[in-house]
Amino acid sequence: MTKTEVREYQWIKPDKEKCISCGQCVNFCPRDVLRLGEDGFPYMKYRDDCWYCDVCTYICPKDALHLEEIPYLIK
Ligand code: SF4
Ligand code: SF4
């Protein structure tokens, strides 16, 4: 199945003052959602595959990633 790239609203965003572009969040995401952009910061390339598991925010050595408001309810 081909993944769909979505570049609209993203609820995982790096703090660019803290991020060191190490790529750990990209490597540990169990859903292969994240990529490092051309600017060196992670973004949600395959946003709709995200499970909101928080692994990416937990693994970040700089506490630079945060799960922001999700645009719909999870039950
Ligand atoms: S919350 Fe989980 S699934 Fe979503 S981007 Fe982070 S590690 Fe990947
Ligand atoms: S794990 Fe943290 S410091 Fe490393 S690229 Fe991701 S957001 Fe940046």
PDB file of N, CA and C and ligand atoms in Angstrom:
ATOM      1  N   MET A   1       0.848  -1.186   0.000  1.00  0.00           N
ATOM      2  CA  MET A   1       0.000   0.000   0.000  1.00  0.00           C
ATOM      3  C   MET A   1       0.886   1.239   0.000  1.00  0.00           C
ATOM      4  N   THR A   2       0.527   2.219  -0.781  1.00  0.00           N
ATOM      5  CA  THR A   2       1.312   3.444  -0.847  1.00  0.00           C
ATOM      6  C   THR A   2       0.867   4.408   0.237  1.00  0.00           C
ATOM      7  N   LYS A   3       1.845   4.979   0.924  1.00  0.00           N
ATOM      8  CA  LYS A   3       1.511   5.939   1.963  1.00  0.00           C
ATOM      9  C   LYS A   3       1.177   7.286   1.345  1.00  0.00           C
ATOM     10  N   THR A   4       0.331   8.018   2.030  1.00  0.00           N
ATOM     11  CA  THR A   4      -0.059   9.338   1.550  1.00  0.00           C
ATOM     12  C   THR A   4       0.665  10.410   2.351  1.00  0.00           C
ATOM     13  N   GLU A   5       1.331  11.298   1.643  1.00  0.00           N
ATOM     14  CA  GLU A   5       2.033  12.383   2.311  1.00  0.00           C
ATOM     15  C   GLU A   5       1.050  13.528   2.557  1.00  0.00           C
ATOM     16  N   VAL A   6       1.025  13.991   3.798  1.00  0.00           N
ATOM     17  CA  VAL A   6       0.127  15.079   4.178  1.00  0.00           C
ATOM     18  C   VAL A   6       0.953  16.186   4.799  1.00  0.00           C
ATOM     19  N   ARG A   7       0.828  17.384   4.281  1.00  0.00           N
ATOM     20  CA  ARG A   7       1.622  18.487   4.824  1.00  0.00           C
ATOM     21  C   ARG A   7       0.751  19.568   5.468  1.00  0.00           C
ATOM     22  N   GLU A   8      -0.459  19.203   5.802  1.00  0.00           N
ATOM     23  CA  GLU A   8      -1.318  20.179   6.460  1.00  0.00           C
ATOM     24  C   GLU A   8      -0.966  20.229   7.943  1.00  0.00           C
ATOM     25  N   TYR A   9      -1.947  20.547   8.773  1.00  0.00           N
ATOM     26  CA  TYR A   9      -1.702  20.687  10.211  1.00  0.00           C
ATOM     27  C   TYR A   9      -0.942  19.494  10.789  1.00  0.00           C
ATOM     28  N   GLN A  10       0.074  19.776  11.590  1.00  0.00           N
ATOM     29  CA  GLN A  10       0.873  18.731  12.211  1.00  0.00           C
ATOM     30  C   GLN A  10       0.835  18.915  13.723  1.00  0.00           C
ATOM     31  N   TRP A  11       0.581  17.831  14.453  1.00  0.00           N
ATOM     32  CA  TRP A  11       0.481  17.968  15.910  1.00  0.00           C
ATOM     33  C   TRP A  11       1.775  17.582  16.618  1.00  0.00           C
ATOM     34  N   ILE A  12       2.758  17.080  15.879  1.00  0.00           N
ATOM     35  CA  ILE A  12       4.086  16.874  16.438  1.00  0.00           C
ATOM     36  C   ILE A  12       4.976  17.956  15.842  1.00  0.00           C
ATOM     37  N   LYS A  13       5.471  18.838  16.680  1.00  0.00           N
ATOM     38  CA  LYS A  13       6.301  19.923  16.169  1.00  0.00           C
ATOM     39  C   LYS A  13       7.559  20.053  17.012  1.00  0.00           C
ATOM     40  N   PRO A  14       8.713  20.270  16.356  1.00  0.00           N
ATOM     41  CA  PRO A  14       9.943  20.440  17.130  1.00  0.00           C
ATOM     42  C   PRO A  14      10.104  21.875  17.614  1.00  0.00           C
ATOM     43  N   ASP A  15      10.715  22.007  18.771  1.00  0.00           N
ATOM     44  CA  ASP A  15      11.152  23.308  19.246  1.00  0.00           C
ATOM     45  C   ASP A  15      12.508  23.555  18.575  1.00  0.00           C
ATOM     46  N   LYS A  16      12.545  24.463  17.642  1.00  0.00           N
ATOM     47  CA  LYS A  16      13.756  24.652  16.839  1.00  0.00           C
ATOM     48  C   LYS A  16      14.893  25.273  17.625  1.00  0.00           C
ATOM     49  N   GLU A  17      14.601  25.764  18.794  1.00  0.00           N
ATOM     50  CA  GLU A  17      15.663  26.274  19.669  1.00  0.00           C
ATOM     51  C   GLU A  17      16.376  25.121  20.373  1.00  0.00           C
ATOM     52  N   LYS A  18      15.680  23.996  20.536  1.00  0.00           N
ATOM     53  CA  LYS A  18      16.242  22.862  21.283  1.00  0.00           C
ATOM     54  C   LYS A  18      16.721  21.729  20.377  1.00  0.00           C
ATOM     55  N   CYS A  19      16.076  21.522  19.254  1.00  0.00           N
ATOM     56  CA  CYS A  19      16.357  20.374  18.390  1.00  0.00           C
ATOM     57  C   CYS A  19      17.778  20.427  17.838  1.00  0.00           C
ATOM     58  N   ILE A  20      18.465  19.270  17.904  1.00  0.00           N
ATOM     59  CA  ILE A  20      19.834  19.167  17.380  1.00  0.00           C
ATOM     60  C   ILE A  20      19.878  18.315  16.106  1.00  0.00           C
ATOM     61  N   SER A  21      18.718  18.026  15.541  1.00  0.00           N
ATOM     62  CA  SER A  21      18.617  17.283  14.277  1.00  0.00           C
ATOM     63  C   SER A  21      19.295  15.916  14.335  1.00  0.00           C
ATOM     64  N   CYS A  22      19.158  15.243  15.487  1.00  0.00           N
ATOM     65  CA  CYS A  22      19.819  13.941  15.647  1.00  0.00           C
ATOM     66  C   CYS A  22      19.092  12.815  14.920  1.00  0.00           C
ATOM     67  N   GLY A  23      17.801  13.001  14.648  1.00  0.00           N
ATOM     68  CA  GLY A  23      17.045  11.984  13.921  1.00  0.00           C
ATOM     69  C   GLY A  23      16.525  10.846  14.775  1.00  0.00           C
ATOM     70  N   GLN A  24      16.693  10.911  16.089  1.00  0.00           N
ATOM     71  CA  GLN A  24      16.215   9.826  16.951  1.00  0.00           C
ATOM     72  C   GLN A  24      14.692   9.664  16.859  1.00  0.00           C
ATOM     73  N   CYS A  25      14.002  10.768  16.804  1.00  0.00           N
ATOM     74  CA  CYS A  25      12.537  10.697  16.716  1.00  0.00           C
ATOM     75  C   CYS A  25      12.116   9.993  15.422  1.00  0.00           C
ATOM     76  N   VAL A  26      12.824  10.266  14.357  1.00  0.00           N
ATOM     77  CA  VAL A  26      12.531   9.633  13.066  1.00  0.00           C
ATOM     78  C   VAL A  26      12.801   8.132  13.161  1.00  0.00           C
ATOM     79  N   ASN A  27      13.930   7.777  13.750  1.00  0.00           N
ATOM     80  CA  ASN A  27      14.339   6.375  13.809  1.00  0.00           C
ATOM     81  C   ASN A  27      13.446   5.529  14.699  1.00  0.00           C
ATOM     82  N   PHE A  28      12.915   6.109  15.777  1.00  0.00           N
ATOM     83  CA  PHE A  28      12.166   5.316  16.747  1.00  0.00           C
ATOM     84  C   PHE A  28      10.658   5.332  16.521  1.00  0.00           C
ATOM     85  N   CYS A  29      10.175   6.142  15.634  1.00  0.00           N
ATOM     86  CA  CYS A  29       8.723   6.164  15.406  1.00  0.00           C
ATOM     87  C   CYS A  29       8.268   4.799  14.886  1.00  0.00           C
ATOM     88  N   PRO A  30       7.391   4.116  15.612  1.00  0.00           N
ATOM     89  CA  PRO A  30       6.964   2.778  15.197  1.00  0.00           C
ATOM     90  C   PRO A  30       6.106   2.773  13.936  1.00  0.00           C
ATOM     91  N   ARG A  31       5.618   3.923  13.545  1.00  0.00           N
ATOM     92  CA  ARG A  31       4.749   4.014  12.367  1.00  0.00           C
ATOM     93  C   ARG A  31       5.447   4.667  11.181  1.00  0.00           C
ATOM     94  N   ASP A  32       6.727   4.971  11.323  1.00  0.00           N
ATOM     95  CA  ASP A  32       7.497   5.543  10.214  1.00  0.00           C
ATOM     96  C   ASP A  32       6.847   6.828   9.693  1.00  0.00           C
ATOM     97  N   VAL A  33       6.403   7.635  10.617  1.00  0.00           N
ATOM     98  CA  VAL A  33       5.668   8.858  10.275  1.00  0.00           C
ATOM     99  C   VAL A  33       6.604  10.031   9.963  1.00  0.00           C
ATOM    100  N   LEU A  34       7.697  10.093  10.678  1.00  0.00           N
ATOM    101  CA  LEU A  34       8.514  11.309  10.668  1.00  0.00           C
ATOM    102  C   LEU A  34       9.677  11.251   9.678  1.00  0.00           C
ATOM    103  N   ARG A  35      10.074  12.409   9.233  1.00  0.00           N
ATOM    104  CA  ARG A  35      11.287  12.570   8.424  1.00  0.00           C
ATOM    105  C   ARG A  35      11.961  13.858   8.846  1.00  0.00           C
ATOM    106  N   LEU A  36      13.258  13.938   8.618  1.00  0.00           N
ATOM    107  CA  LEU A  36      13.931  15.219   8.790  1.00  0.00           C
ATOM    108  C   LEU A  36      13.748  16.009   7.504  1.00  0.00           C
ATOM    109  N   GLY A  37      13.334  17.249   7.637  1.00  0.00           N
ATOM    110  CA  GLY A  37      13.138  18.095   6.477  1.00  0.00           C
ATOM    111  C   GLY A  37      14.447  18.678   5.971  1.00  0.00           C
ATOM    112  N   GLU A  38      14.355  19.418   4.911  1.00  0.00           N
ATOM    113  CA  GLU A  38      15.557  20.049   4.345  1.00  0.00           C
ATOM    114  C   GLU A  38      16.181  21.039   5.320  1.00  0.00           C
ATOM    115  N   ASP A  39      15.363  21.531   6.250  1.00  0.00           N
ATOM    116  CA  ASP A  39      15.876  22.452   7.272  1.00  0.00           C
ATOM    117  C   ASP A  39      16.511  21.715   8.443  1.00  0.00           C
ATOM    118  N   GLY A  40      16.485  20.362   8.406  1.00  0.00           N
ATOM    119  CA  GLY A  40      17.107  19.564   9.463  1.00  0.00           C
ATOM    120  C   GLY A  40      16.185  19.253  10.620  1.00  0.00           C
ATOM    121  N   PHE A  41      14.962  19.740  10.569  1.00  0.00           N
ATOM    122  CA  PHE A  41      14.036  19.504  11.665  1.00  0.00           C
ATOM    123  C   PHE A  41      12.987  18.467  11.255  1.00  0.00           C
ATOM    124  N   PRO A  42      12.532  17.679  12.238  1.00  0.00           N
ATOM    125  CA  PRO A  42      11.545  16.643  11.913  1.00  0.00           C
ATOM    126  C   PRO A  42      10.173  17.225  11.607  1.00  0.00           C
ATOM    127  N   TYR A  43       9.479  16.538  10.716  1.00  0.00           N
ATOM    128  CA  TYR A  43       8.091  16.878  10.428  1.00  0.00           C
ATOM    129  C   TYR A  43       7.342  15.581  10.160  1.00  0.00           C
ATOM    130  N   MET A  44       6.010  15.657  10.200  1.00  0.00           N
ATOM    131  CA  MET A  44       5.185  14.468  10.012  1.00  0.00           C
ATOM    132  C   MET A  44       4.923  14.277   8.525  1.00  0.00           C
ATOM    133  N   LYS A  45       5.727  13.454   7.898  1.00  0.00           N
ATOM    134  CA  LYS A  45       5.543  13.224   6.465  1.00  0.00           C
ATOM    135  C   LYS A  45       4.276  12.407   6.200  1.00  0.00           C
ATOM    136  N   TYR A  46       4.041  11.415   7.063  1.00  0.00           N
ATOM    137  CA  TYR A  46       2.863  10.554   6.894  1.00  0.00           C
ATOM    138  C   TYR A  46       1.949  10.725   8.099  1.00  0.00           C
ATOM    139  N   ARG A  47       1.454  11.923   8.246  1.00  0.00           N
ATOM    140  CA  ARG A  47       0.694  12.320   9.425  1.00  0.00           C
ATOM    141  C   ARG A  47      -0.434  11.354   9.753  1.00  0.00           C
ATOM    142  N   ASP A  48      -1.153  10.906   8.760  1.00  0.00           N
ATOM    143  CA  ASP A  48      -2.343  10.096   9.026  1.00  0.00           C
ATOM    144  C   ASP A  48      -1.999   8.702   9.550  1.00  0.00           C
ATOM    145  N   ASP A  49      -0.736   8.326   9.549  1.00  0.00           N
ATOM    146  CA  ASP A  49      -0.334   7.034  10.106  1.00  0.00           C
ATOM    147  C   ASP A  49       0.010   7.130  11.586  1.00  0.00           C
ATOM    148  N   CYS A  50       0.011   8.325  12.138  1.00  0.00           N
ATOM    149  CA  CYS A  50       0.422   8.518  13.532  1.00  0.00           C
ATOM    150  C   CYS A  50      -0.560   7.860  14.491  1.00  0.00           C
ATOM    151  N   TRP A  51      -0.001   7.199  15.509  1.00  0.00           N
ATOM    152  CA  TRP A  51      -0.794   6.525  16.536  1.00  0.00           C
ATOM    153  C   TRP A  51      -0.873   7.352  17.817  1.00  0.00           C
ATOM    154  N   TYR A  52      -0.260   8.501  17.835  1.00  0.00           N
ATOM    155  CA  TYR A  52      -0.217   9.344  19.050  1.00  0.00           C
ATOM    156  C   TYR A  52       0.423   8.596  20.216  1.00  0.00           C
ATOM    157  N   CYS A  53       1.366   7.756  19.926  1.00  0.00           N
ATOM    158  CA  CYS A  53       1.944   6.911  20.974  1.00  0.00           C
ATOM    159  C   CYS A  53       2.929   7.672  21.856  1.00  0.00           C
ATOM    160  N   ASP A  54       3.414   8.800  21.374  1.00  0.00           N
ATOM    161  CA  ASP A  54       4.318   9.657  22.157  1.00  0.00           C
ATOM    162  C   ASP A  54       5.758   9.138  22.211  1.00  0.00           C
ATOM    163  N   VAL A  55       6.081   8.083  21.487  1.00  0.00           N
ATOM    164  CA  VAL A  55       7.448   7.561  21.499  1.00  0.00           C
ATOM    165  C   VAL A  55       8.427   8.639  21.046  1.00  0.00           C
ATOM    166  N   CYS A  56       8.072   9.368  20.017  1.00  0.00           N
ATOM    167  CA  CYS A  56       8.991  10.383  19.475  1.00  0.00           C
ATOM    168  C   CYS A  56       9.292  11.468  20.501  1.00  0.00           C
ATOM    169  N   THR A  57       8.291  11.868  21.265  1.00  0.00           N
ATOM    170  CA  THR A  57       8.530  12.910  22.257  1.00  0.00           C
ATOM    171  C   THR A  57       9.323  12.352  23.438  1.00  0.00           C
ATOM    172  N   TYR A  58       9.074  11.086  23.773  1.00  0.00           N
ATOM    173  CA  TYR A  58       9.762  10.452  24.895  1.00  0.00           C
ATOM    174  C   TYR A  58      11.246  10.232  24.581  1.00  0.00           C
ATOM    175  N   ILE A  59      11.543   9.852  23.341  1.00  0.00           N
ATOM    176  CA  ILE A  59      12.914   9.475  22.973  1.00  0.00           C
ATOM    177  C   ILE A  59      13.813  10.687  22.734  1.00  0.00           C
ATOM    178  N   CYS A  60      13.250  11.829  22.511  1.00  0.00           N
ATOM    179  CA  CYS A  60      14.052  13.009  22.165  1.00  0.00           C
ATOM    180  C   CYS A  60      14.994  13.386  23.307  1.00  0.00           C
ATOM    181  N   PRO A  61      16.292  13.430  23.042  1.00  0.00           N
ATOM    182  CA  PRO A  61      17.258  13.728  24.105  1.00  0.00           C
ATOM    183  C   PRO A  61      17.244  15.189  24.538  1.00  0.00           C
ATOM    184  N   LYS A  62      16.589  16.027  23.788  1.00  0.00           N
ATOM    185  CA  LYS A  62      16.578  17.465  24.098  1.00  0.00           C
ATOM    186  C   LYS A  62      15.208  17.979  24.518  1.00  0.00           C
ATOM    187  N   ASP A  63      14.276  17.061  24.699  1.00  0.00           N
ATOM    188  CA  ASP A  63      12.913  17.469  25.053  1.00  0.00           C
ATOM    189  C   ASP A  63      12.395  18.540  24.082  1.00  0.00           C
ATOM    190  N   ALA A  64      12.670  18.291  22.817  1.00  0.00           N
ATOM    191  CA  ALA A  64      12.351  19.290  21.799  1.00  0.00           C
ATOM    192  C   ALA A  64      11.059  19.007  21.048  1.00  0.00           C
ATOM    193  N   LEU A  65      10.481  17.838  21.265  1.00  0.00           N
ATOM    194  CA  LEU A  65       9.248  17.496  20.540  1.00  0.00           C
ATOM    195  C   LEU A  65       8.069  17.486  21.490  1.00  0.00           C
ATOM    196  N   HIS A  66       6.957  18.003  21.006  1.00  0.00           N
ATOM    197  CA  HIS A  66       5.770  18.015  21.843  1.00  0.00           C
ATOM    198  C   HIS A  66       4.548  17.652  21.022  1.00  0.00           C
ATOM    199  N   LEU A  67       3.679  16.904  21.679  1.00  0.00           N
ATOM    200  CA  LEU A  67       2.413  16.532  21.077  1.00  0.00           C
ATOM    201  C   LEU A  67       1.454  17.695  21.300  1.00  0.00           C
ATOM    202  N   GLU A  68       1.082  18.369  20.253  1.00  0.00           N
ATOM    203  CA  GLU A  68       0.203  19.521  20.394  1.00  0.00           C
ATOM    204  C   GLU A  68      -1.247  19.092  20.224  1.00  0.00           C
ATOM    205  N   GLU A  69      -2.107  20.017  20.240  1.00  0.00           N
ATOM    206  CA  GLU A  69      -3.539  19.713  20.175  1.00  0.00           C
ATOM    207  C   GLU A  69      -3.877  18.931  18.910  1.00  0.00           C
ATOM    208  N   ILE A  70      -4.526  17.810  19.091  1.00  0.00           N
ATOM    209  CA  ILE A  70      -4.917  16.963  17.964  1.00  0.00           C
ATOM    210  C   ILE A  70      -6.280  17.439  17.454  1.00  0.00           C
ATOM    211  N   PRO A  71      -6.443  17.559  16.151  1.00  0.00           N
ATOM    212  CA  PRO A  71      -7.645  18.201  15.617  1.00  0.00           C
ATOM    213  C   PRO A  71      -8.912  17.376  15.669  1.00  0.00           C
ATOM    214  N   TYR A  72      -8.907  16.236  16.370  1.00  0.00           N
ATOM    215  CA  TYR A  72     -10.150  15.479  16.553  1.00  0.00           C
ATOM    216  C   TYR A  72     -10.001  14.624  17.794  1.00  0.00           C
ATOM    217  N   LEU A  73     -11.093  14.104  18.291  1.00  0.00           N
ATOM    218  CA  LEU A  73     -11.082  13.356  19.539  1.00  0.00           C
ATOM    219  C   LEU A  73     -10.638  11.928  19.315  1.00  0.00           C
ATOM    220  N   ILE A  74      -9.913  11.387  20.295  1.00  0.00           N
ATOM    221  CA  ILE A  74      -9.521   9.977  20.267  1.00  0.00           C
ATOM    222  C   ILE A  74     -10.308   9.279  21.366  1.00  0.00           C
ATOM    223  N   LYS A  75     -10.995   8.209  21.022  1.00  0.00           N
ATOM    224  CA  LYS A  75     -11.808   7.514  22.026  1.00  0.00           C
ATOM    225  C   LYS A  75     -11.212   6.155  22.314  1.00  0.00           C
TER     226      LYS A  75
HETATM  227  S1  SF4 B   1       3.324   9.933  18.255  1.00  0.00           S
HETATM  228 FE1  SF4 B   1       4.130   7.841  17.788  1.00  0.00          FE
HETATM  229  S2  SF4 B   1       3.318   7.342  15.766  1.00  0.00           S
HETATM  230 FE2  SF4 B   1       3.089   9.550  16.030  1.00  0.00          FE
HETATM  231  S3  SF4 B   1       4.921  10.453  15.090  1.00  0.00           S
HETATM  232 FE3  SF4 B   1       5.358  10.154  17.291  1.00  0.00          FE
HETATM  233  S4  SF4 B   1       6.324   8.129  17.476  1.00  0.00           S
HETATM  234 FE4  SF4 B   1       5.340   8.270  15.461  1.00  0.00          FE
HETATM  235  S1  SF4 B   2      14.923  13.511  18.619  1.00  0.00           S
HETATM  236 FE1  SF4 B   2      14.650  15.641  19.304  1.00  0.00          FE
HETATM  237  S2  SF4 B   2      16.615  16.607  18.922  1.00  0.00           S
HETATM  238 FE2  SF4 B   2      16.584  14.721  17.714  1.00  0.00          FE
HETATM  239  S3  SF4 B   2      15.796  15.348  15.666  1.00  0.00           S
HETATM  240 FE3  SF4 B   2      14.053  14.688  16.911  1.00  0.00          FE
HETATM  241  S4  SF4 B   2      13.245  16.591  17.832  1.00  0.00           S
HETATM  242 FE4  SF4 B   2      15.337  17.009  17.132  1.00  0.00          FE
END
